[in-house]
Amino acid sequence: MKTIGLVVNLGKQRVAPLVEQIVDWLTARGCRVVMTGDAATALGRPELGIPREQLVEETEILLVLGGDGTLLRCARESAPRGIPLLGINLGHLGFLTEIDVPELLPGLEKLLAGRYTIEERMMLEARVIREGLTVERVIGLNDAVITKGAFARLIFLETYVNDDFVSTYPADGLIVATPTGSTAYSLSAGGPLVTPELDLMVVTPICPHSLWARPLVINAASRVRVIVRSKQGEVMLTVDGQQGCKLKFNDTVLVQQSAHRARLIRLKNRSFFYLLRQKLSEGERLNGC
């Protein structure tokens, strides 16, 4: 019997009947379906609930119902256990998700029949070192971003690749992105698009006050070291736009390739460039362009 976990964004509209449909369809085919206790209670199926920490321990596959944000969060939690994820798009762009709601049942048929591939994506790890001690450690699929706070004041970020000095950027911030993250914040800041099968990192300054500062593409085996040289104003580290912490003067942020990899289930034979055309054009339509 396959054990399939559901990760559900409860804030999405009409998610309850969709979950009911998935649960009924899978259990009718001999699968065990589980989800976190809070989600199970909220959706009226408390008998399916298990503790959150058990979800990635007991499941063979996770179905992620939401948008890219839900999938990013799930990737961080599931990557250490190597659990593959199937993203079902309930959001807008759905760059990382695999199927939309109208494709749900045919997609599940393919899943149970084993007609899918698993695409592995590089992840990164960000550590904050303060006075010689690691005070924060986070993994992410998209990016690690160091940014200024609310006031319109530049911050100064002394940046090294391995032990080679690159620059002290006077900027609004700095992005270190994976190939997956190259289509996110880094793209908006002028970074290059990178095909997702590559293992590398993109270092993109945000609004640098410099004539020569440009995005860098570096080997995945490299380590990016950033020292905060701003005494005034708030400076933040965020990973995947979801987790993070405040930084202090002289804090060091180390970003490197994670030992873990996200595993995304693919049911369709779509190229990266096809997705770019579809999703970025869709984003322009949603924004009224």
PDB file of C-alpha atoms in Angstrom:
ATOM      1  CA  MET A   1       0.000   0.000   0.000  1.00  0.00           C
ATOM      2  CA  LYS A   2       1.368   3.410  -0.980  1.00  0.00           C
ATOM      3  CA  THR A   3       1.282   6.091   1.685  1.00  0.00           C
ATOM      4  CA  ILE A   4       0.705   9.483   0.098  1.00  0.00           C
ATOM      5  CA  GLY A   5       0.875  12.694   2.081  1.00  0.00           C
ATOM      6  CA  LEU A   6      -1.084  15.850   1.336  1.00  0.00           C
ATOM      7  CA  VAL A   7       0.361  19.286   2.033  1.00  0.00           C
ATOM      8  CA  VAL A   8      -2.463  21.792   1.715  1.00  0.00           C
ATOM      9  CA  ASN A   9      -2.493  25.580   1.585  1.00  0.00           C
ATOM     10  CA  LEU A  10      -5.678  26.149   3.563  1.00  0.00           C
ATOM     11  CA  GLY A  11      -5.836  29.767   2.407  1.00  0.00           C
ATOM     12  CA  LYS A  12      -6.691  28.798  -1.157  1.00  0.00           C
ATOM     13  CA  GLN A  13     -10.305  28.946  -2.299  1.00  0.00           C
ATOM     14  CA  ARG A  14     -12.274  25.736  -2.893  1.00  0.00           C
ATOM     15  CA  VAL A  15      -9.481  23.585  -1.500  1.00  0.00           C
ATOM     16  CA  ALA A  16     -11.758  21.468   0.742  1.00  0.00           C
ATOM     17  CA  PRO A  17     -13.773  19.752  -2.036  1.00  0.00           C
ATOM     18  CA  LEU A  18     -10.570  19.219  -4.002  1.00  0.00           C
ATOM     19  CA  VAL A  19      -8.933  17.460  -1.052  1.00  0.00           C
ATOM     20  CA  GLU A  20     -12.065  15.347  -0.570  1.00  0.00           C
ATOM     21  CA  GLN A  21     -11.909  14.305  -4.223  1.00  0.00           C
ATOM     22  CA  ILE A  22      -8.227  13.371  -3.974  1.00  0.00           C
ATOM     23  CA  VAL A  23      -8.662  11.411  -0.740  1.00  0.00           C
ATOM     24  CA  ASP A  24     -11.654   9.452  -2.055  1.00  0.00           C
ATOM     25  CA  TRP A  25      -9.932   8.710  -5.376  1.00  0.00           C
ATOM     26  CA  LEU A  26      -6.687   7.507  -3.785  1.00  0.00           C
ATOM     27  CA  THR A  27      -8.263   5.431  -1.011  1.00  0.00           C
ATOM     28  CA  ALA A  28     -10.509   3.723  -3.573  1.00  0.00           C
ATOM     29  CA  ARG A  29      -7.297   2.539  -5.229  1.00  0.00           C
ATOM     30  CA  GLY A  30      -5.765   1.160  -2.077  1.00  0.00           C
ATOM     31  CA  CYS A  31      -3.607   4.105  -1.018  1.00  0.00           C
ATOM     32  CA  ARG A  32      -3.234   5.372   2.513  1.00  0.00           C
ATOM     33  CA  VAL A  33      -3.614   9.161   2.637  1.00  0.00           C
ATOM     34  CA  VAL A  34      -2.303  11.313   5.487  1.00  0.00           C
ATOM     35  CA  MET A  35      -1.877  15.010   6.224  1.00  0.00           C
ATOM     36  CA  THR A  36      -0.897  17.167   9.169  1.00  0.00           C
ATOM     37  CA  GLY A  37      -3.300  17.165  12.085  1.00  0.00           C
ATOM     38  CA  ASP A  38      -4.247  20.835  11.785  1.00  0.00           C
ATOM     39  CA  ALA A  39      -5.023  20.504   8.070  1.00  0.00           C
ATOM     40  CA  ALA A  40      -7.004  17.294   8.624  1.00  0.00           C
ATOM     41  CA  THR A  41      -9.112  18.938  11.334  1.00  0.00           C
ATOM     42  CA  ALA A  42      -9.697  22.090   9.278  1.00  0.00           C
ATOM     43  CA  LEU A  43     -10.806  20.003   6.286  1.00  0.00           C
ATOM     44  CA  GLY A  44     -13.150  17.790   8.300  1.00  0.00           C
ATOM     45  CA  ARG A  45     -11.035  14.631   8.017  1.00  0.00           C
ATOM     46  CA  PRO A  46      -9.369  14.353  11.455  1.00  0.00           C
ATOM     47  CA  GLU A  47      -8.817  10.597  11.017  1.00  0.00           C
ATOM     48  CA  LEU A  48      -6.181  11.396   8.356  1.00  0.00           C
ATOM     49  CA  GLY A  49      -4.123  13.627  10.637  1.00  0.00           C
ATOM     50  CA  ILE A  50      -0.635  12.788  11.882  1.00  0.00           C
ATOM     51  CA  PRO A  51       2.011  14.969  13.588  1.00  0.00           C
ATOM     52  CA  ARG A  52       3.835  17.255  11.146  1.00  0.00           C
ATOM     53  CA  GLU A  53       7.233  15.698  11.839  1.00  0.00           C
ATOM     54  CA  GLN A  54       5.849  12.269  10.888  1.00  0.00           C
ATOM     55  CA  LEU A  55       4.540  13.419   7.521  1.00  0.00           C
ATOM     56  CA  VAL A  56       7.903  13.190   5.753  1.00  0.00           C
ATOM     57  CA  GLU A  57       8.850  10.048   7.682  1.00  0.00           C
ATOM     58  CA  GLU A  58       5.806   7.965   6.743  1.00  0.00           C
ATOM     59  CA  THR A  59       5.060   9.051   3.174  1.00  0.00           C
ATOM     60  CA  GLU A  60       6.477   7.867  -0.133  1.00  0.00           C
ATOM     61  CA  ILE A  61       5.142  10.825  -2.129  1.00  0.00           C
ATOM     62  CA  LEU A  62       3.842  14.250  -1.141  1.00  0.00           C
ATOM     63  CA  LEU A  63       1.077  15.977  -3.092  1.00  0.00           C
ATOM     64  CA  VAL A  64       1.441  19.725  -2.612  1.00  0.00           C
ATOM     65  CA  LEU A  65      -1.771  21.697  -3.124  1.00  0.00           C
ATOM     66  CA  GLY A  66      -1.030  25.386  -3.432  1.00  0.00           C
ATOM     67  CA  GLY A  67       1.301  27.657  -5.331  1.00  0.00           C
ATOM     68  CA  ASP A  68       5.048  27.940  -5.624  1.00  0.00           C
ATOM     69  CA  GLY A  69       5.325  29.276  -2.074  1.00  0.00           C
ATOM     70  CA  THR A  70       3.703  26.155  -0.650  1.00  0.00           C
ATOM     71  CA  LEU A  71       5.998  23.962  -2.716  1.00  0.00           C
ATOM     72  CA  LEU A  72       9.115  25.883  -1.645  1.00  0.00           C
ATOM     73  CA  ARG A  73       8.240  25.397   2.013  1.00  0.00           C
ATOM     74  CA  CYS A  74       7.512  21.717   1.459  1.00  0.00           C
ATOM     75  CA  ALA A  75      10.791  21.247  -0.436  1.00  0.00           C
ATOM     76  CA  ARG A  76      12.787  22.518   2.548  1.00  0.00           C
ATOM     77  CA  GLU A  77      11.018  20.095   4.881  1.00  0.00           C
ATOM     78  CA  SER A  78      11.081  17.037   2.619  1.00  0.00           C
ATOM     79  CA  ALA A  79      14.536  17.301   1.004  1.00  0.00           C
ATOM     80  CA  PRO A  80      16.465  15.773   3.942  1.00  0.00           C
ATOM     81  CA  ARG A  81      14.316  12.625   3.575  1.00  0.00           C
ATOM     82  CA  GLY A  82      14.400  12.591  -0.240  1.00  0.00           C
ATOM     83  CA  ILE A  83      10.599  12.550  -0.578  1.00  0.00           C
ATOM     84  CA  PRO A  84       9.429  13.393  -4.128  1.00  0.00           C
ATOM     85  CA  LEU A  85       6.869  16.180  -4.516  1.00  0.00           C
ATOM     86  CA  LEU A  86       4.018  16.573  -6.989  1.00  0.00           C
ATOM     87  CA  GLY A  87       2.874  20.182  -7.130  1.00  0.00           C
ATOM     88  CA  ILE A  88      -0.808  20.839  -7.906  1.00  0.00           C
ATOM     89  CA  ASN A  89      -1.195  24.484  -8.812  1.00  0.00           C
ATOM     90  CA  LEU A  90      -3.803  26.497  -6.912  1.00  0.00           C
ATOM     91  CA  GLY A  91      -1.846  29.732  -7.244  1.00  0.00           C
ATOM     92  CA  HIS A  92      -1.071  32.106 -10.106  1.00  0.00           C
ATOM     93  CA  LEU A  93       2.097  31.322 -12.056  1.00  0.00           C
ATOM     94  CA  GLY A  94       2.901  27.895 -10.649  1.00  0.00           C
ATOM     95  CA  PHE A  95       6.446  27.849 -12.002  1.00  0.00           C
ATOM     96  CA  LEU A  96       7.411  24.836  -9.884  1.00  0.00           C
ATOM     97  CA  THR A  97       4.099  23.015  -9.755  1.00  0.00           C
ATOM     98  CA  GLU A  98       3.406  20.308 -12.322  1.00  0.00           C
ATOM     99  CA  ILE A  99      -0.340  20.152 -12.952  1.00  0.00           C
ATOM    100  CA  ASP A 100      -3.395  22.385 -12.743  1.00  0.00           C
ATOM    101  CA  VAL A 101      -6.713  21.311 -11.226  1.00  0.00           C
ATOM    102  CA  PRO A 102      -8.334  20.199 -14.535  1.00  0.00           C
ATOM    103  CA  GLU A 103      -5.415  17.781 -15.013  1.00  0.00           C
ATOM    104  CA  LEU A 104      -5.685  16.318 -11.522  1.00  0.00           C
ATOM    105  CA  LEU A 105      -7.235  12.884 -12.075  1.00  0.00           C
ATOM    106  CA  PRO A 106      -5.284  12.031 -15.257  1.00  0.00           C
ATOM    107  CA  GLY A 107      -2.169  13.134 -13.388  1.00  0.00           C
ATOM    108  CA  LEU A 108      -2.922  10.870 -10.434  1.00  0.00           C
ATOM    109  CA  GLU A 109      -3.525   7.976 -12.842  1.00  0.00           C
ATOM    110  CA  LYS A 110      -0.040   8.486 -14.269  1.00  0.00           C
ATOM    111  CA  LEU A 111       1.408   8.780 -10.773  1.00  0.00           C
ATOM    112  CA  LEU A 112      -0.001   5.462  -9.550  1.00  0.00           C
ATOM    113  CA  ALA A 113       0.990   3.762 -12.807  1.00  0.00           C
ATOM    114  CA  GLY A 114       4.581   4.935 -12.352  1.00  0.00           C
ATOM    115  CA  ARG A 115       4.543   6.987 -15.555  1.00  0.00           C
ATOM    116  CA  TYR A 116       6.609   9.874 -14.256  1.00  0.00           C
ATOM    117  CA  THR A 117      10.175  11.059 -13.867  1.00  0.00           C
ATOM    118  CA  ILE A 118      11.868  12.720 -10.925  1.00  0.00           C
ATOM    119  CA  GLU A 119      13.745  15.936 -11.540  1.00  0.00           C
ATOM    120  CA  GLU A 120      16.358  16.762  -8.922  1.00  0.00           C
ATOM    121  CA  ARG A 121      17.047  20.400  -8.147  1.00  0.00           C
ATOM    122  CA  MET A 122      20.062  21.853  -6.395  1.00  0.00           C
ATOM    123  CA  MET A 123      19.400  23.543  -3.056  1.00  0.00           C
ATOM    124  CA  LEU A 124      21.517  25.953  -1.052  1.00  0.00           C
ATOM    125  CA  GLU A 125      22.361  26.379   2.605  1.00  0.00           C
ATOM    126  CA  ALA A 126      22.720  29.739   4.328  1.00  0.00           C
ATOM    127  CA  ARG A 127      24.428  30.176   7.686  1.00  0.00           C
ATOM    128  CA  VAL A 128      24.681  33.279   9.832  1.00  0.00           C
ATOM    129  CA  ILE A 129      27.850  33.525  11.895  1.00  0.00           C
ATOM    130  CA  ARG A 130      27.942  36.038  14.734  1.00  0.00           C
ATOM    131  CA  GLU A 131      31.025  36.446  16.905  1.00  0.00           C
ATOM    132  CA  GLY A 132      32.323  33.082  15.733  1.00  0.00           C
ATOM    133  CA  LEU A 133      29.124  31.131  16.405  1.00  0.00           C
ATOM    134  CA  THR A 134      26.529  29.866  13.923  1.00  0.00           C
ATOM    135  CA  VAL A 135      23.255  31.456  15.041  1.00  0.00           C
ATOM    136  CA  GLU A 136      21.079  30.491  12.055  1.00  0.00           C
ATOM    137  CA  ARG A 137      21.180  27.714   9.457  1.00  0.00           C
ATOM    138  CA  VAL A 138      18.539  27.375   6.729  1.00  0.00           C
ATOM    139  CA  ILE A 139      18.272  25.452   3.451  1.00  0.00           C
ATOM    140  CA  GLY A 140      16.384  26.762   0.441  1.00  0.00           C
ATOM    141  CA  LEU A 141      15.429  25.883  -3.106  1.00  0.00           C
ATOM    142  CA  ASN A 142      15.293  29.372  -4.623  1.00  0.00           C
ATOM    143  CA  ASP A 143      17.592  31.873  -2.989  1.00  0.00           C
ATOM    144  CA  ALA A 144      19.196  33.519   0.003  1.00  0.00           C
ATOM    145  CA  VAL A 145      18.666  37.285   0.012  1.00  0.00           C
ATOM    146  CA  ILE A 146      20.327  39.947   2.136  1.00  0.00           C
ATOM    147  CA  THR A 147      18.334  43.181   2.044  1.00  0.00           C
ATOM    148  CA  LYS A 148      17.996  46.522   3.741  1.00  0.00           C
ATOM    149  CA  GLY A 149      15.032  47.460   5.904  1.00  0.00           C
ATOM    150  CA  ALA A 150      12.256  49.965   5.305  1.00  0.00           C
ATOM    151  CA  PHE A 151      14.373  53.130   5.077  1.00  0.00           C
ATOM    152  CA  ALA A 152      15.823  54.248   1.726  1.00  0.00           C
ATOM    153  CA  ARG A 153      19.433  53.837   2.777  1.00  0.00           C
ATOM    154  CA  LEU A 154      22.149  51.808   1.048  1.00  0.00           C
ATOM    155  CA  ILE A 155      23.772  48.938   2.888  1.00  0.00           C
ATOM    156  CA  PHE A 156      27.368  47.814   2.428  1.00  0.00           C
ATOM    157  CA  LEU A 157      28.025  44.135   1.833  1.00  0.00           C
ATOM    158  CA  GLU A 158      31.638  42.947   1.730  1.00  0.00           C
ATOM    159  CA  THR A 159      31.492  39.950  -0.571  1.00  0.00           C
ATOM    160  CA  TYR A 160      33.884  37.063  -1.231  1.00  0.00           C
ATOM    161  CA  VAL A 161      33.697  33.979  -3.423  1.00  0.00           C
ATOM    162  CA  ASN A 162      35.665  31.351  -1.541  1.00  0.00           C
ATOM    163  CA  ASP A 163      38.484  33.507  -0.157  1.00  0.00           C
ATOM    164  CA  ASP A 164      38.682  35.857  -3.140  1.00  0.00           C
ATOM    165  CA  PHE A 165      37.419  39.375  -2.515  1.00  0.00           C
ATOM    166  CA  VAL A 166      34.779  40.430  -5.065  1.00  0.00           C
ATOM    167  CA  SER A 167      33.507  43.817  -3.913  1.00  0.00           C
ATOM    168  CA  THR A 168      31.962  45.756  -1.078  1.00  0.00           C
ATOM    169  CA  TYR A 169      28.620  46.395  -2.716  1.00  0.00           C
ATOM    170  CA  PRO A 170      26.805  49.619  -1.845  1.00  0.00           C
ATOM    171  CA  ALA A 171      23.340  48.354  -2.708  1.00  0.00           C
ATOM    172  CA  ASP A 172      19.818  47.624  -1.565  1.00  0.00           C
ATOM    173  CA  GLY A 173      20.886  44.021  -1.110  1.00  0.00           C
ATOM    174  CA  LEU A 174      22.396  40.887  -2.600  1.00  0.00           C
ATOM    175  CA  ILE A 175      20.799  37.692  -3.921  1.00  0.00           C
ATOM    176  CA  VAL A 176      22.483  34.291  -4.069  1.00  0.00           C
ATOM    177  CA  ALA A 177      20.243  32.092  -6.211  1.00  0.00           C
ATOM    178  CA  THR A 178      20.151  28.504  -7.416  1.00  0.00           C
ATOM    179  CA  PRO A 179      19.229  27.733 -11.038  1.00  0.00           C
ATOM    180  CA  THR A 180      15.660  27.248  -9.799  1.00  0.00           C
ATOM    181  CA  GLY A 181      15.775  30.670  -8.161  1.00  0.00           C
ATOM    182  CA  SER A 182      17.136  32.294 -11.312  1.00  0.00           C
ATOM    183  CA  THR A 183      13.523  32.714 -12.494  1.00  0.00           C
ATOM    184  CA  ALA A 184      12.474  34.461  -9.262  1.00  0.00           C
ATOM    185  CA  TYR A 185      13.834  37.555  -7.449  1.00  0.00           C
ATOM    186  CA  SER A 186      17.214  37.313  -9.175  1.00  0.00           C
ATOM    187  CA  LEU A 187      15.530  37.644 -12.584  1.00  0.00           C
ATOM    188  CA  SER A 188      13.708  40.784 -11.439  1.00  0.00           C
ATOM    189  CA  ALA A 189      17.047  42.227 -10.276  1.00  0.00           C
ATOM    190  CA  GLY A 190      18.662  41.666 -13.686  1.00  0.00           C
ATOM    191  CA  GLY A 191      20.174  38.221 -13.145  1.00  0.00           C
ATOM    192  CA  PRO A 192      20.444  35.615 -15.915  1.00  0.00           C
ATOM    193  CA  LEU A 193      18.076  32.751 -16.561  1.00  0.00           C
ATOM    194  CA  VAL A 194      19.724  29.387 -15.865  1.00  0.00           C
ATOM    195  CA  THR A 195      18.439  25.985 -16.955  1.00  0.00           C
ATOM    196  CA  PRO A 196      17.492  23.981 -13.853  1.00  0.00           C
ATOM    197  CA  GLU A 197      19.620  20.879 -14.459  1.00  0.00           C
ATOM    198  CA  LEU A 198      22.827  22.852 -13.869  1.00  0.00           C
ATOM    199  CA  ASP A 199      24.561  23.028 -10.501  1.00  0.00           C
ATOM    200  CA  LEU A 200      25.752  26.594  -9.976  1.00  0.00           C
ATOM    201  CA  MET A 201      24.936  29.776  -8.091  1.00  0.00           C
ATOM    202  CA  VAL A 202      24.069  33.246  -9.328  1.00  0.00           C
ATOM    203  CA  VAL A 203      25.152  36.256  -7.257  1.00  0.00           C
ATOM    204  CA  THR A 204      23.008  39.276  -8.127  1.00  0.00           C
ATOM    205  CA  PRO A 205      23.343  42.699  -6.453  1.00  0.00           C
ATOM    206  CA  ILE A 206      20.057  44.563  -5.924  1.00  0.00           C
ATOM    207  CA  CYS A 207      20.161  48.155  -7.222  1.00  0.00           C
ATOM    208  CA  PRO A 208      23.938  48.541  -6.725  1.00  0.00           C
ATOM    209  CA  HIS A 209      25.297  52.092  -6.610  1.00  0.00           C
ATOM    210  CA  SER A 210      28.188  51.133  -8.859  1.00  0.00           C
ATOM    211  CA  LEU A 211      29.062  51.359 -12.540  1.00  0.00           C
ATOM    212  CA  TRP A 212      30.562  47.881 -12.801  1.00  0.00           C
ATOM    213  CA  ALA A 213      28.547  45.662 -10.455  1.00  0.00           C
ATOM    214  CA  ARG A 214      27.006  42.857 -12.489  1.00  0.00           C
ATOM    215  CA  PRO A 215      25.545  39.433 -11.669  1.00  0.00           C
ATOM    216  CA  LEU A 216      28.095  36.646 -11.242  1.00  0.00           C
ATOM    217  CA  VAL A 217      27.684  32.992 -12.214  1.00  0.00           C
ATOM    218  CA  ILE A 218      29.846  30.738 -10.051  1.00  0.00           C
ATOM    219  CA  ASN A 219      30.535  27.046  -9.559  1.00  0.00           C
ATOM    220  CA  ALA A 220      28.225  25.220  -7.165  1.00  0.00           C
ATOM    221  CA  ALA A 221      31.269  24.054  -5.205  1.00  0.00           C
ATOM    222  CA  SER A 222      32.076  27.672  -4.370  1.00  0.00           C
ATOM    223  CA  ARG A 223      31.131  29.385  -1.139  1.00  0.00           C
ATOM    224  CA  VAL A 224      29.805  32.927  -1.007  1.00  0.00           C
ATOM    225  CA  ARG A 225      30.766  34.895   2.090  1.00  0.00           C
ATOM    226  CA  VAL A 226      29.089  38.213   2.825  1.00  0.00           C
ATOM    227  CA  ILE A 227      30.016  40.448   5.758  1.00  0.00           C
ATOM    228  CA  VAL A 228      27.547  43.136   6.812  1.00  0.00           C
ATOM    229  CA  ARG A 229      29.417  46.449   6.992  1.00  0.00           C
ATOM    230  CA  SER A 230      26.435  48.679   7.745  1.00  0.00           C
ATOM    231  CA  LYS A 231      26.097  50.003  11.289  1.00  0.00           C
ATOM    232  CA  GLN A 232      22.834  51.848  10.736  1.00  0.00           C
ATOM    233  CA  GLY A 233      19.476  50.569   9.592  1.00  0.00           C
ATOM    234  CA  GLU A 234      17.906  47.150   9.552  1.00  0.00           C
ATOM    235  CA  VAL A 235      19.464  44.351   7.486  1.00  0.00           C
ATOM    236  CA  MET A 236      17.693  41.038   6.931  1.00  0.00           C
ATOM    237  CA  LEU A 237      18.504  37.590   5.581  1.00  0.00           C
ATOM    238  CA  THR A 238      15.590  35.737   3.993  1.00  0.00           C
ATOM    239  CA  VAL A 239      15.629  32.303   2.369  1.00  0.00           C
ATOM    240  CA  ASP A 240      13.011  31.527  -0.283  1.00  0.00           C
ATOM    241  CA  GLY A 241      11.188  34.646   0.906  1.00  0.00           C
ATOM    242  CA  GLN A 242       9.853  32.657   3.860  1.00  0.00           C
ATOM    243  CA  GLN A 243      12.470  32.108   6.554  1.00  0.00           C
ATOM    244  CA  GLY A 244      15.083  34.448   7.858  1.00  0.00           C
ATOM    245  CA  CYS A 245      16.528  36.598  10.583  1.00  0.00           C
ATOM    246  CA  LYS A 246      17.802  40.083  11.340  1.00  0.00           C
ATOM    247  CA  LEU A 247      21.498  40.700  10.769  1.00  0.00           C
ATOM    248  CA  LYS A 248      23.857  42.834  12.814  1.00  0.00           C
ATOM    249  CA  PHE A 249      26.974  44.813  11.964  1.00  0.00           C
ATOM    250  CA  ASN A 250      29.884  42.424  11.219  1.00  0.00           C
ATOM    251  CA  ASP A 251      27.629  39.368  10.897  1.00  0.00           C
ATOM    252  CA  THR A 252      28.851  36.936   8.242  1.00  0.00           C
ATOM    253  CA  VAL A 253      26.462  35.090   5.926  1.00  0.00           C
ATOM    254  CA  LEU A 254      27.867  31.946   4.292  1.00  0.00           C
ATOM    255  CA  VAL A 255      25.972  30.512   1.332  1.00  0.00           C
ATOM    256  CA  GLN A 256      26.914  27.233  -0.308  1.00  0.00           C
ATOM    257  CA  GLN A 257      25.392  24.233  -2.021  1.00  0.00           C
ATOM    258  CA  SER A 258      23.269  22.112   0.295  1.00  0.00           C
ATOM    259  CA  ALA A 259      23.870  18.395   0.693  1.00  0.00           C
ATOM    260  CA  HIS A 260      20.124  17.946   0.081  1.00  0.00           C
ATOM    261  CA  ARG A 261      18.282  18.130  -3.232  1.00  0.00           C
ATOM    262  CA  ALA A 262      14.641  18.800  -3.988  1.00  0.00           C
ATOM    263  CA  ARG A 263      12.948  15.980  -5.921  1.00  0.00           C
ATOM    264  CA  LEU A 264      10.097  17.139  -8.164  1.00  0.00           C
ATOM    265  CA  ILE A 265       7.761  14.700  -9.912  1.00  0.00           C
ATOM    266  CA  ARG A 266       7.323  15.389 -13.621  1.00  0.00           C
ATOM    267  CA  LEU A 267       4.357  13.943 -15.515  1.00  0.00           C
ATOM    268  CA  LYS A 268       4.796  15.965 -18.701  1.00  0.00           C
ATOM    269  CA  ASN A 269       7.568  16.307 -21.231  1.00  0.00           C
ATOM    270  CA  ARG A 270       7.871  20.106 -21.159  1.00  0.00           C
ATOM    271  CA  SER A 271      11.096  21.982 -21.769  1.00  0.00           C
ATOM    272  CA  PHE A 272      12.383  24.760 -19.534  1.00  0.00           C
ATOM    273  CA  PHE A 273      11.985  27.238 -22.388  1.00  0.00           C
ATOM    274  CA  TYR A 274       8.379  26.183 -22.982  1.00  0.00           C
ATOM    275  CA  LEU A 275       7.646  26.879 -19.317  1.00  0.00           C
ATOM    276  CA  LEU A 276       9.348  30.264 -19.559  1.00  0.00           C
ATOM    277  CA  ARG A 277       7.195  31.265 -22.498  1.00  0.00           C
ATOM    278  CA  GLN A 278       4.017  30.039 -20.829  1.00  0.00           C
ATOM    279  CA  LYS A 279       4.577  31.247 -17.292  1.00  0.00           C
ATOM    280  CA  LEU A 280       6.289  34.589 -17.872  1.00  0.00           C
ATOM    281  CA  SER A 281       3.734  35.544 -20.522  1.00  0.00           C
ATOM    282  CA  GLU A 282       0.995  34.553 -18.074  1.00  0.00           C
ATOM    283  CA  GLY A 283       2.608  36.731 -15.413  1.00  0.00           C
ATOM    284  CA  GLU A 284       2.527  39.705 -17.781  1.00  0.00           C
ATOM    285  CA  ARG A 285      -1.173  39.107 -18.455  1.00  0.00           C
ATOM    286  CA  LEU A 286      -1.949  38.905 -14.738  1.00  0.00           C
ATOM    287  CA  ASN A 287      -0.139  42.206 -14.217  1.00  0.00           C
ATOM    288  CA  GLY A 288      -2.056  43.853 -17.036  1.00  0.00           C
ATOM    289  CA  CYS A 289       0.916  44.141 -19.405  1.00  0.00           C
TER     290      CYS A 289
END
